[in-house]
Structure formats: C-alpha cells, structure tokens
mmCIF file of the C-alpha atoms, coordinates in Angstrom:
data_MODEL
# 
_entry.id   MODEL 
# 
loop_
_atom_site.group_PDB 
_atom_site.id 
_atom_site.type_symbol 
_atom_site.label_atom_id 
_atom_site.label_alt_id 
_atom_site.label_comp_id 
_atom_site.label_asym_id 
_atom_site.label_entity_id 
_atom_site.label_seq_id 
_atom_site.pdbx_PDB_ins_code 
_atom_site.Cartn_x 
_atom_site.Cartn_y 
_atom_site.Cartn_z 
_atom_site.occupancy 
_atom_site.B_iso_or_equiv 
_atom_site.pdbx_formal_charge 
_atom_site.auth_seq_id 
_atom_site.auth_comp_id 
_atom_site.auth_asym_id 
_atom_site.auth_atom_id 
_atom_site.pdbx_PDB_model_num 
ATOM 1   C CA . MET A 1 1   ? -34.405 -27.862 281.581 1.00 0.00 ? 1   MET A CA 1 
ATOM 2   C CA . SER A 1 2   ? -36.428 -27.757 278.456 1.00 0.00 ? 2   SER A CA 1 
ATOM 3   C CA . ILE A 1 3   ? -38.669 -25.120 276.355 1.00 0.00 ? 3   ILE A CA 1 
ATOM 4   C CA . PRO A 1 4   ? -40.215 -23.431 278.071 1.00 0.00 ? 4   PRO A CA 1 
ATOM 5   C CA . TYR A 1 5   ? -37.957 -21.789 279.780 1.00 0.00 ? 5   TYR A CA 1 
ATOM 6   C CA . SER A 1 6   ? -38.521 -19.433 282.423 1.00 0.00 ? 6   SER A CA 1 
ATOM 7   C CA . SER A 1 7   ? -38.100 -15.746 281.243 1.00 0.00 ? 7   SER A CA 1 
ATOM 8   C CA . LEU A 1 8   ? -35.150 -15.504 283.482 1.00 0.00 ? 8   LEU A CA 1 
ATOM 9   C CA . ALA A 1 9   ? -32.964 -18.747 281.732 1.00 0.00 ? 9   ALA A CA 1 
ATOM 10  C CA . ILE A 1 10  ? -33.623 -16.658 278.483 1.00 0.00 ? 10  ILE A CA 1 
ATOM 11  C CA . ALA A 1 11  ? -31.994 -13.261 279.751 1.00 0.00 ? 11  ALA A CA 1 
ATOM 12  C CA . ASN A 1 12  ? -29.327 -15.945 282.142 1.00 0.00 ? 12  ASN A CA 1 
ATOM 13  C CA . THR A 1 13  ? -27.958 -17.176 278.724 1.00 0.00 ? 13  THR A CA 1 
ATOM 14  C CA . PHE A 1 14  ? -27.759 -13.066 276.964 1.00 0.00 ? 14  PHE A CA 1 
ATOM 15  C CA . ILE A 1 15  ? -26.110 -12.471 279.926 1.00 0.00 ? 15  ILE A CA 1 
ATOM 16  C CA . ASP A 1 16  ? -23.957 -15.660 280.075 1.00 0.00 ? 16  ASP A CA 1 
ATOM 17  C CA . ASN A 1 17  ? -23.038 -15.612 276.558 1.00 0.00 ? 17  ASN A CA 1 
ATOM 18  C CA . TYR A 1 18  ? -22.550 -11.201 275.785 1.00 0.00 ? 18  TYR A CA 1 
ATOM 19  C CA . GLY A 1 19  ? -22.298 -9.750  278.883 1.00 0.00 ? 19  GLY A CA 1 
ATOM 20  C CA . ARG A 1 20  ? -20.490 -11.106 281.720 1.00 0.00 ? 20  ARG A CA 1 
ATOM 21  C CA . SER A 1 21  ? -16.928 -8.159  280.213 1.00 0.00 ? 21  SER A CA 1 
ATOM 22  C CA . LYS A 1 22  ? -19.890 -4.852  279.971 1.00 0.00 ? 22  LYS A CA 1 
ATOM 23  C CA . GLY A 1 23  ? -23.158 -6.580  281.756 1.00 0.00 ? 23  GLY A CA 1 
ATOM 24  C CA . ILE A 1 24  ? -26.706 -5.733  279.634 1.00 0.00 ? 24  ILE A CA 1 
ATOM 25  C CA . GLU A 1 25  ? -29.407 -3.481  281.411 1.00 0.00 ? 25  GLU A CA 1 
ATOM 26  C CA . HIS A 1 26  ? -32.572 -5.912  283.409 1.00 0.00 ? 26  HIS A CA 1 
ATOM 27  C CA . MET A 1 27  ? -34.337 -2.586  280.604 1.00 0.00 ? 27  MET A CA 1 
ATOM 28  C CA . LYS A 1 28  ? -32.722 -4.522  277.763 1.00 0.00 ? 28  LYS A CA 1 
ATOM 29  C CA . LEU A 1 29  ? -33.039 -7.545  279.068 1.00 0.00 ? 29  LEU A CA 1 
ATOM 30  C CA . GLN A 1 30  ? -36.268 -7.545  279.480 1.00 0.00 ? 30  GLN A CA 1 
ATOM 31  C CA . LYS A 1 31  ? -36.853 -7.014  275.617 1.00 0.00 ? 31  LYS A CA 1 
ATOM 32  C CA . LEU A 1 32  ? -34.313 -9.149  274.099 1.00 0.00 ? 32  LEU A CA 1 
ATOM 33  C CA . VAL A 1 33  ? -36.890 -11.528 275.823 1.00 0.00 ? 33  VAL A CA 1 
ATOM 34  C CA . TYR A 1 34  ? -39.700 -10.450 274.322 1.00 0.00 ? 34  TYR A CA 1 
ATOM 35  C CA . CYS A 1 35  ? -38.238 -10.049 270.477 1.00 0.00 ? 35  CYS A CA 1 
ATOM 36  C CA . ALA A 1 36  ? -36.664 -13.862 271.329 1.00 0.00 ? 36  ALA A CA 1 
ATOM 37  C CA . TYR A 1 37  ? -40.718 -14.331 272.565 1.00 0.00 ? 37  TYR A CA 1 
ATOM 38  C CA . GLY A 1 38  ? -42.054 -13.144 269.532 1.00 0.00 ? 38  GLY A CA 1 
ATOM 39  C CA . TRP A 1 39  ? -39.594 -14.452 266.727 1.00 0.00 ? 39  TRP A CA 1 
ATOM 40  C CA . TRP A 1 40  ? -39.965 -17.457 268.844 1.00 0.00 ? 40  TRP A CA 1 
ATOM 41  C CA . LEU A 1 41  ? -43.880 -17.749 268.220 1.00 0.00 ? 41  LEU A CA 1 
ATOM 42  C CA . ALA A 1 42  ? -43.456 -16.504 264.791 1.00 0.00 ? 42  ALA A CA 1 
ATOM 43  C CA . TYR A 1 43  ? -40.755 -19.927 263.958 1.00 0.00 ? 43  TYR A CA 1 
ATOM 44  C CA . ALA A 1 44  ? -43.198 -22.075 265.892 1.00 0.00 ? 44  ALA A CA 1 
ATOM 45  C CA . GLY A 1 45  ? -46.824 -20.402 265.275 1.00 0.00 ? 45  GLY A CA 1 
ATOM 46  C CA . LEU A 1 46  ? -49.472 -20.095 267.968 1.00 0.00 ? 46  LEU A CA 1 
ATOM 47  C CA . ALA A 1 47  ? -50.323 -24.047 268.412 1.00 0.00 ? 47  ALA A CA 1 
ATOM 48  C CA . GLY A 1 48  ? -46.586 -25.040 268.864 1.00 0.00 ? 48  GLY A CA 1 
ATOM 49  C CA . LYS A 1 49  ? -44.848 -24.724 272.432 1.00 0.00 ? 49  LYS A CA 1 
ATOM 50  C CA . ARG A 1 50  ? -43.985 -21.463 273.802 1.00 0.00 ? 50  ARG A CA 1 
ATOM 51  C CA . LEU A 1 51  ? -40.585 -20.286 274.827 1.00 0.00 ? 51  LEU A CA 1 
ATOM 52  C CA . THR A 1 52  ? -41.237 -19.209 278.117 1.00 0.00 ? 52  THR A CA 1 
ATOM 53  C CA . ALA A 1 53  ? -43.721 -20.213 280.540 1.00 0.00 ? 53  ALA A CA 1 
ATOM 54  C CA . ASP A 1 54  ? -44.979 -16.460 281.225 1.00 0.00 ? 54  ASP A CA 1 
ATOM 55  C CA . HIS A 1 55  ? -46.091 -14.233 279.573 1.00 0.00 ? 55  HIS A CA 1 
ATOM 56  C CA . PRO A 1 56  ? -45.688 -10.595 278.455 1.00 0.00 ? 56  PRO A CA 1 
ATOM 57  C CA . GLU A 1 57  ? -47.650 -7.750  280.218 1.00 0.00 ? 57  GLU A CA 1 
ATOM 58  C CA . ILE A 1 58  ? -48.602 -4.267  279.234 1.00 0.00 ? 58  ILE A CA 1 
ATOM 59  C CA . TRP A 1 59  ? -45.807 -1.943  281.490 1.00 0.00 ? 59  TRP A CA 1 
ATOM 60  C CA . ARG A 1 60  ? -45.538 1.849   280.703 1.00 0.00 ? 60  ARG A CA 1 
ATOM 61  C CA . HIS A 1 61  ? -42.002 1.499   278.871 1.00 0.00 ? 61  HIS A CA 1 
ATOM 62  C CA . GLY A 1 62  ? -43.121 -1.656  277.094 1.00 0.00 ? 62  GLY A CA 1 
ATOM 63  C CA . PRO A 1 63  ? -43.724 -5.097  277.368 1.00 0.00 ? 63  PRO A CA 1 
ATOM 64  C CA . VAL A 1 64  ? -42.404 -6.769  280.633 1.00 0.00 ? 64  VAL A CA 1 
ATOM 65  C CA . PHE A 1 65  ? -41.704 -10.171 282.064 1.00 0.00 ? 65  PHE A CA 1 
ATOM 66  C CA . PRO A 1 66  ? -42.860 -9.768  285.478 1.00 0.00 ? 66  PRO A CA 1 
ATOM 67  C CA . GLU A 1 67  ? -40.944 -13.110 286.999 1.00 0.00 ? 67  GLU A CA 1 
ATOM 68  C CA . LEU A 1 68  ? -37.728 -11.509 285.297 1.00 0.00 ? 68  LEU A CA 1 
ATOM 69  C CA . TYR A 1 69  ? -38.838 -7.993  286.746 1.00 0.00 ? 69  TYR A CA 1 
ATOM 70  C CA . HIS A 1 70  ? -39.132 -9.399  290.118 1.00 0.00 ? 70  HIS A CA 1 
ATOM 71  C CA . ALA A 1 71  ? -35.427 -11.361 289.692 1.00 0.00 ? 71  ALA A CA 1 
ATOM 72  C CA . LEU A 1 72  ? -33.830 -8.552  288.684 1.00 0.00 ? 72  LEU A CA 1 
ATOM 73  C CA . LYS A 1 73  ? -35.093 -5.341  289.756 1.00 0.00 ? 73  LYS A CA 1 
ATOM 74  C CA . ILE A 1 74  ? -32.310 -4.720  292.435 1.00 0.00 ? 74  ILE A CA 1 
ATOM 75  C CA . PHE A 1 75  ? -30.159 -3.745  289.162 1.00 0.00 ? 75  PHE A CA 1 
ATOM 76  C CA . GLY A 1 76  ? -31.374 -0.753  288.868 1.00 0.00 ? 76  GLY A CA 1 
ATOM 77  C CA . ARG A 1 77  ? -30.112 0.941   285.983 1.00 0.00 ? 77  ARG A CA 1 
ATOM 78  C CA . SER A 1 78  ? -26.667 -1.551  286.352 1.00 0.00 ? 78  SER A CA 1 
ATOM 79  C CA . ALA A 1 79  ? -25.512 -3.546  284.178 1.00 0.00 ? 79  ALA A CA 1 
ATOM 80  C CA . ILE A 1 80  ? -25.667 -7.208  285.380 1.00 0.00 ? 80  ILE A CA 1 
ATOM 81  C CA . MET A 1 81  ? -22.497 -9.415  284.616 1.00 0.00 ? 81  MET A CA 1 
ATOM 82  C CA . GLU A 1 82  ? -23.434 -12.658 286.278 1.00 0.00 ? 82  GLU A CA 1 
ATOM 83  C CA . PRO A 1 83  ? -26.390 -15.401 285.563 1.00 0.00 ? 83  PRO A CA 1 
ATOM 84  C CA . GLN A 1 84  ? -28.564 -14.428 288.310 1.00 0.00 ? 84  GLN A CA 1 
ATOM 85  C CA . ALA A 1 85  ? -30.147 -17.483 290.818 1.00 0.00 ? 85  ALA A CA 1 
ATOM 86  C CA . ARG A 1 86  ? -34.059 -17.484 291.681 1.00 0.00 ? 86  ARG A CA 1 
ATOM 87  C CA . ASN A 1 87  ? -32.695 -17.739 295.328 1.00 0.00 ? 87  ASN A CA 1 
ATOM 88  C CA . PRO A 1 88  ? -29.648 -17.841 297.099 1.00 0.00 ? 88  PRO A CA 1 
ATOM 89  C CA . PHE A 1 89  ? -30.156 -21.699 297.036 1.00 0.00 ? 89  PHE A CA 1 
ATOM 90  C CA . LEU A 1 90  ? -30.610 -22.457 293.258 1.00 0.00 ? 90  LEU A CA 1 
ATOM 91  C CA . GLU A 1 91  ? -28.040 -22.538 290.626 1.00 0.00 ? 91  GLU A CA 1 
ATOM 92  C CA . PRO A 1 92  ? -28.903 -19.587 287.457 1.00 0.00 ? 92  PRO A CA 1 
ATOM 93  C CA . ASP A 1 93  ? -30.966 -21.094 285.254 1.00 0.00 ? 93  ASP A CA 1 
ATOM 94  C CA . LEU A 1 94  ? -30.296 -21.429 281.591 1.00 0.00 ? 94  LEU A CA 1 
ATOM 95  C CA . VAL A 1 95  ? -30.903 -22.437 278.158 1.00 0.00 ? 95  VAL A CA 1 
ATOM 96  C CA . GLU A 1 96  ? -29.592 -26.283 277.647 1.00 0.00 ? 96  GLU A CA 1 
ATOM 97  C CA . PRO A 1 97  ? -26.348 -25.899 275.534 1.00 0.00 ? 97  PRO A CA 1 
ATOM 98  C CA . GLY A 1 98  ? -27.729 -29.044 273.968 1.00 0.00 ? 98  GLY A CA 1 
ATOM 99  C CA . ASP A 1 99  ? -30.636 -26.807 272.665 1.00 0.00 ? 99  ASP A CA 1 
ATOM 100 C CA . THR A 1 100 ? -29.760 -25.732 269.477 1.00 0.00 ? 100 THR A CA 1 
ATOM 101 C CA . ASP A 1 101 ? -32.527 -24.747 268.166 1.00 0.00 ? 101 ASP A CA 1 
ATOM 102 C CA . THR A 1 102 ? -32.953 -21.505 271.775 1.00 0.00 ? 102 THR A CA 1 
ATOM 103 C CA . GLN A 1 103 ? -29.228 -20.961 271.775 1.00 0.00 ? 103 GLN A CA 1 
ATOM 104 C CA . LYS A 1 104 ? -29.219 -19.884 268.153 1.00 0.00 ? 104 LYS A CA 1 
ATOM 105 C CA . LEU A 1 105 ? -32.316 -18.007 268.208 1.00 0.00 ? 105 LEU A CA 1 
ATOM 106 C CA . VAL A 1 106 ? -30.550 -15.437 271.417 1.00 0.00 ? 106 VAL A CA 1 
ATOM 107 C CA . GLY A 1 107 ? -27.723 -15.502 269.106 1.00 0.00 ? 107 GLY A CA 1 
ATOM 108 C CA . TRP A 1 108 ? -29.750 -14.598 266.641 1.00 0.00 ? 108 TRP A CA 1 
ATOM 109 C CA . ILE A 1 109 ? -31.131 -11.483 268.904 1.00 0.00 ? 109 ILE A CA 1 
ATOM 110 C CA . TRP A 1 110 ? -28.323 -10.813 269.995 1.00 0.00 ? 110 TRP A CA 1 
ATOM 111 C CA . ASN A 1 111 ? -26.791 -9.615  266.927 1.00 0.00 ? 111 ASN A CA 1 
ATOM 112 C CA . ARG A 1 112 ? -30.324 -8.176  265.239 1.00 0.00 ? 112 ARG A CA 1 
ATOM 113 C CA . TYR A 1 113 ? -31.383 -5.387  268.712 1.00 0.00 ? 113 TYR A CA 1 
ATOM 114 C CA . GLY A 1 114 ? -27.489 -6.194  270.671 1.00 0.00 ? 114 GLY A CA 1 
ATOM 115 C CA . HIS A 1 115 ? -26.576 -3.238  269.727 1.00 0.00 ? 115 HIS A CA 1 
ATOM 116 C CA . LEU A 1 116 ? -29.665 -1.189  270.330 1.00 0.00 ? 116 LEU A CA 1 
ATOM 117 C CA . THR A 1 117 ? -29.964 0.677   274.236 1.00 0.00 ? 117 THR A CA 1 
ATOM 118 C CA . SER A 1 118 ? -32.126 0.172   276.145 1.00 0.00 ? 118 SER A CA 1 
ATOM 119 C CA . PHE A 1 119 ? -34.600 3.223   275.688 1.00 0.00 ? 119 PHE A CA 1 
ATOM 120 C CA . ALA A 1 120 ? -34.292 2.573   271.962 1.00 0.00 ? 120 ALA A CA 1 
ATOM 121 C CA . LEU A 1 121 ? -35.397 -1.311  272.340 1.00 0.00 ? 121 LEU A CA 1 
ATOM 122 C CA . SER A 1 122 ? -38.469 0.134   274.674 1.00 0.00 ? 122 SER A CA 1 
ATOM 123 C CA . ASP A 1 123 ? -38.829 2.800   271.836 1.00 0.00 ? 123 ASP A CA 1 
ATOM 124 C CA . LEU A 1 124 ? -39.423 -0.229  269.697 1.00 0.00 ? 124 LEU A CA 1 
ATOM 125 C CA . THR A 1 125 ? -41.669 -2.265  271.448 1.00 0.00 ? 125 THR A CA 1 
ATOM 126 C CA . HIS A 1 126 ? -43.981 0.368   271.884 1.00 0.00 ? 126 HIS A CA 1 
ATOM 127 C CA . LYS A 1 127 ? -44.218 1.783   269.217 1.00 0.00 ? 127 LYS A CA 1 
ATOM 128 C CA . PRO A 1 128 ? -48.037 2.252   267.260 1.00 0.00 ? 128 PRO A CA 1 
ATOM 129 C CA . GLY A 1 129 ? -48.979 -0.538  266.265 1.00 0.00 ? 129 GLY A CA 1 
ATOM 130 C CA . THR A 1 130 ? -47.390 -3.061  267.749 1.00 0.00 ? 130 THR A CA 1 
ATOM 131 C CA . PRO A 1 131 ? -48.556 -5.164  270.545 1.00 0.00 ? 131 PRO A CA 1 
ATOM 132 C CA . TRP A 1 132 ? -48.429 -2.891  273.464 1.00 0.00 ? 132 TRP A CA 1 
ATOM 133 C CA . TYR A 1 133 ? -49.878 -0.031  271.739 1.00 0.00 ? 133 TYR A CA 1 
ATOM 134 C CA . ARG A 1 134 ? -52.909 -2.458  270.331 1.00 0.00 ? 134 ARG A CA 1 
ATOM 135 C CA . VAL A 1 135 ? -53.667 -3.031  274.067 1.00 0.00 ? 135 VAL A CA 1 
ATOM 136 C CA . ALA A 1 136 ? -53.175 0.324   275.490 1.00 0.00 ? 136 ALA A CA 1 
ATOM 137 C CA . GLN A 1 137 ? -55.579 1.605   272.953 1.00 0.00 ? 137 GLN A CA 1 
ATOM 138 C CA . GLU A 1 138 ? -58.168 -0.568  273.433 1.00 0.00 ? 138 GLU A CA 1 
ATOM 139 C CA . ASN A 1 139 ? -57.577 0.252   277.475 1.00 0.00 ? 139 ASN A CA 1 
ATOM 140 C CA . ASP A 1 140 ? -58.025 4.173   276.396 1.00 0.00 ? 140 ASP A CA 1 
ATOM 141 C CA . PHE A 1 141 ? -54.030 3.892   277.921 1.00 0.00 ? 141 PHE A CA 1 
ATOM 142 C CA . LEU A 1 142 ? -55.455 2.851   281.268 1.00 0.00 ? 142 LEU A CA 1 
ATOM 143 C CA . VAL A 1 143 ? -54.169 -0.422  281.610 1.00 0.00 ? 143 VAL A CA 1 
ATOM 144 C CA . GLU A 1 144 ? -54.741 -2.461  284.523 1.00 0.00 ? 144 GLU A CA 1 
ATOM 145 C CA . LEU A 1 145 ? -52.051 -3.790  286.574 1.00 0.00 ? 145 LEU A CA 1 
ATOM 146 C CA . ASP A 1 146 ? -51.296 -7.975  284.663 1.00 0.00 ? 146 ASP A CA 1 
ATOM 147 C CA . THR A 1 147 ? -52.965 -7.226  281.726 1.00 0.00 ? 147 THR A CA 1 
ATOM 148 C CA . GLN A 1 148 ? -51.223 -9.928  279.533 1.00 0.00 ? 148 GLN A CA 1 
ATOM 149 C CA . ILE A 1 149 ? -50.053 -8.892  275.878 1.00 0.00 ? 149 ILE A CA 1 
ATOM 150 C CA . PRO A 1 150 ? -52.162 -11.755 273.530 1.00 0.00 ? 150 PRO A CA 1 
ATOM 151 C CA . ASP A 1 151 ? -49.650 -13.701 271.870 1.00 0.00 ? 151 ASP A CA 1 
ATOM 152 C CA . GLN A 1 152 ? -52.171 -13.782 268.597 1.00 0.00 ? 152 GLN A CA 1 
ATOM 153 C CA . TYR A 1 153 ? -51.042 -9.716  268.543 1.00 0.00 ? 153 TYR A CA 1 
ATOM 154 C CA . ILE A 1 154 ? -47.298 -10.561 268.984 1.00 0.00 ? 154 ILE A CA 1 
ATOM 155 C CA . PHE A 1 155 ? -47.341 -13.436 266.714 1.00 0.00 ? 155 PHE A CA 1 
ATOM 156 C CA . GLU A 1 156 ? -48.609 -11.426 264.139 1.00 0.00 ? 156 GLU A CA 1 
ATOM 157 C CA . GLU A 1 157 ? -46.586 -8.700  264.318 1.00 0.00 ? 157 GLU A CA 1 
ATOM 158 C CA . PHE A 1 158 ? -43.834 -10.928 264.300 1.00 0.00 ? 158 PHE A CA 1 
ATOM 159 C CA . SER A 1 159 ? -45.172 -12.989 261.402 1.00 0.00 ? 159 SER A CA 1 
ATOM 160 C CA . SER A 1 160 ? -45.709 -10.085 259.428 1.00 0.00 ? 160 SER A CA 1 
ATOM 161 C CA . ILE A 1 161 ? -41.975 -8.914  260.035 1.00 0.00 ? 161 ILE A CA 1 
ATOM 162 C CA . PHE A 1 162 ? -40.936 -12.008 258.899 1.00 0.00 ? 162 PHE A CA 1 
ATOM 163 C CA . GLU A 1 163 ? -42.620 -12.393 255.590 1.00 0.00 ? 163 GLU A CA 1 
ATOM 164 C CA . ARG A 1 164 ? -41.812 -9.077  254.330 1.00 0.00 ? 164 ARG A CA 1 
ATOM 165 C CA . GLU A 1 165 ? -37.922 -9.380  255.173 1.00 0.00 ? 165 GLU A CA 1 
ATOM 166 C CA . SER A 1 166 ? -38.167 -12.808 253.245 1.00 0.00 ? 166 SER A CA 1 
ATOM 167 C CA . GLY A 1 167 ? -40.295 -11.707 251.177 1.00 0.00 ? 167 GLY A CA 1 
ATOM 168 C CA . ARG A 1 168 ? -37.528 -8.791  249.862 1.00 0.00 ? 168 ARG A CA 1 
ATOM 169 C CA . ALA A 1 169 ? -35.141 -11.664 250.810 1.00 0.00 ? 169 ALA A CA 1 
ATOM 170 C CA . ASN A 1 170 ? -36.529 -14.055 247.788 1.00 0.00 ? 170 ASN A CA 1 
ATOM 171 C CA . LYS A 1 171 ? -36.753 -10.917 245.410 1.00 0.00 ? 171 LYS A CA 1 
ATOM 172 C CA . ARG A 1 172 ? -33.027 -9.868  246.040 1.00 0.00 ? 172 ARG A CA 1 
ATOM 173 C CA . ALA A 1 173 ? -32.128 -13.539 245.109 1.00 0.00 ? 173 ALA A CA 1 
ATOM 174 C CA . ALA A 1 174 ? -34.680 -13.478 242.458 1.00 0.00 ? 174 ALA A CA 1 
ATOM 175 C CA . HIS A 1 175 ? -33.090 -10.774 241.025 1.00 0.00 ? 175 HIS A CA 1 
ATOM 176 C CA . ALA A 1 176 ? -29.236 -11.844 241.434 1.00 0.00 ? 176 ALA A CA 1 
ATOM 177 C CA . ALA A 1 177 ? -30.221 -15.241 239.607 1.00 0.00 ? 177 ALA A CA 1 
ATOM 178 C CA . GLN A 1 178 ? -31.716 -13.395 237.031 1.00 0.00 ? 178 GLN A CA 1 
ATOM 179 C CA . ALA A 1 179 ? -28.422 -11.309 236.700 1.00 0.00 ? 179 ALA A CA 1 
ATOM 180 C CA . ALA A 1 180 ? -26.543 -14.140 237.111 1.00 0.00 ? 180 ALA A CA 1 
ATOM 181 C CA . GLN A 1 181 ? -28.471 -15.658 233.904 1.00 0.00 ? 181 GLN A CA 1 
ATOM 182 C CA . SER A 1 182 ? -28.699 -12.435 231.902 1.00 0.00 ? 182 SER A CA 1 
ATOM 183 C CA . GLY A 1 183 ? -24.273 -12.542 232.811 1.00 0.00 ? 183 GLY A CA 1 
ATOM 184 C CA . GLY A 1 184 ? -25.025 -9.170  233.802 1.00 0.00 ? 184 GLY A CA 1 
# 
C-alpha cells in the first residue's frame, strides 16, 4: 500500500506510533488525519498525489472521514490502543515504514497537535473561516449528508498557515543573521 492511503491507515499509524500506551480517541484521530490531509495538500499541491483516497466531509463536530468513522465508531469515546483492521480477515492498514515523507508528516502532526484534546481539535477545525465553516455557511448551515469539503478550500487554509509561519521563521532567521553580523 502507498499513497494515497486509506484514512484508516493514517489513523492506525498515529495509534501505532503514539497511542499504544494510553490510546487515542476516535474524534481526535479524525482531526489528526484531517490535519495531516491538509498539510499534505499544502506540501504536494492540488495537482500532486493526495494523502488519502477518501475525502473529508462536513459533519457536526467538524471534518470527518466517513470510512474512518465507520471503522472506529464502535469505540465511542473510548481510547483506541491498537491499530484496527477493516474486517476480521485483514491486517490493519498502516503507512509503509519506508514511506519516510508520510511517516515524517505523521510525526510532525503529532508533535504539533497531539497534545490537544478531541474537543480542542474539533473547535480548531470548524471555527469561522475554516473550510468546514465555509461549506456550512455556503449551505446556510443545513448541509446535506455526504457533502465533501473541497480540496481547494483545505489547500488554501493550510497553505496560508504555512506561508504565515514560514514568513515569521524567515523574518526571525534574517533578524538573527543581521544581529550576528552587527556583533549583537
């Protein structure tokens, strides 16, 4: 298996790498996979290969990958401590160990968002201006089932975050270089 992965493979990789001792709640996994999906779009662009074969949809508590929802809904709010298979006859899908780009992305997403609660991540992903909010607003907050969040919206949001943060990092680096040249 390689890109695009299933959303379950990305979630299972979070569980495998970071959830075996305390577990990770289903809603948190949804949001972590969504963040990975968004940052991947910002990195690869809209013409590049997508991270997951399935698309996030607009649901009440923010973006949801339906395939992932149906695979993990039996856990409710309980922590999930083991990677999950789609059915009892398959092994759990995971990101390939040799896929260093995706493995790095999962680690980076965990370091950036893993400390947040499920509800904090939910709030983050459906506040005003986010892709979820834009689609909800366009539909007068009466969104039909199976409404996907356009990749264009997700790309715009995460690219904007990347540009803002890169700009700050570049300014800090330039300031540090300038200070080093002036001896202070």
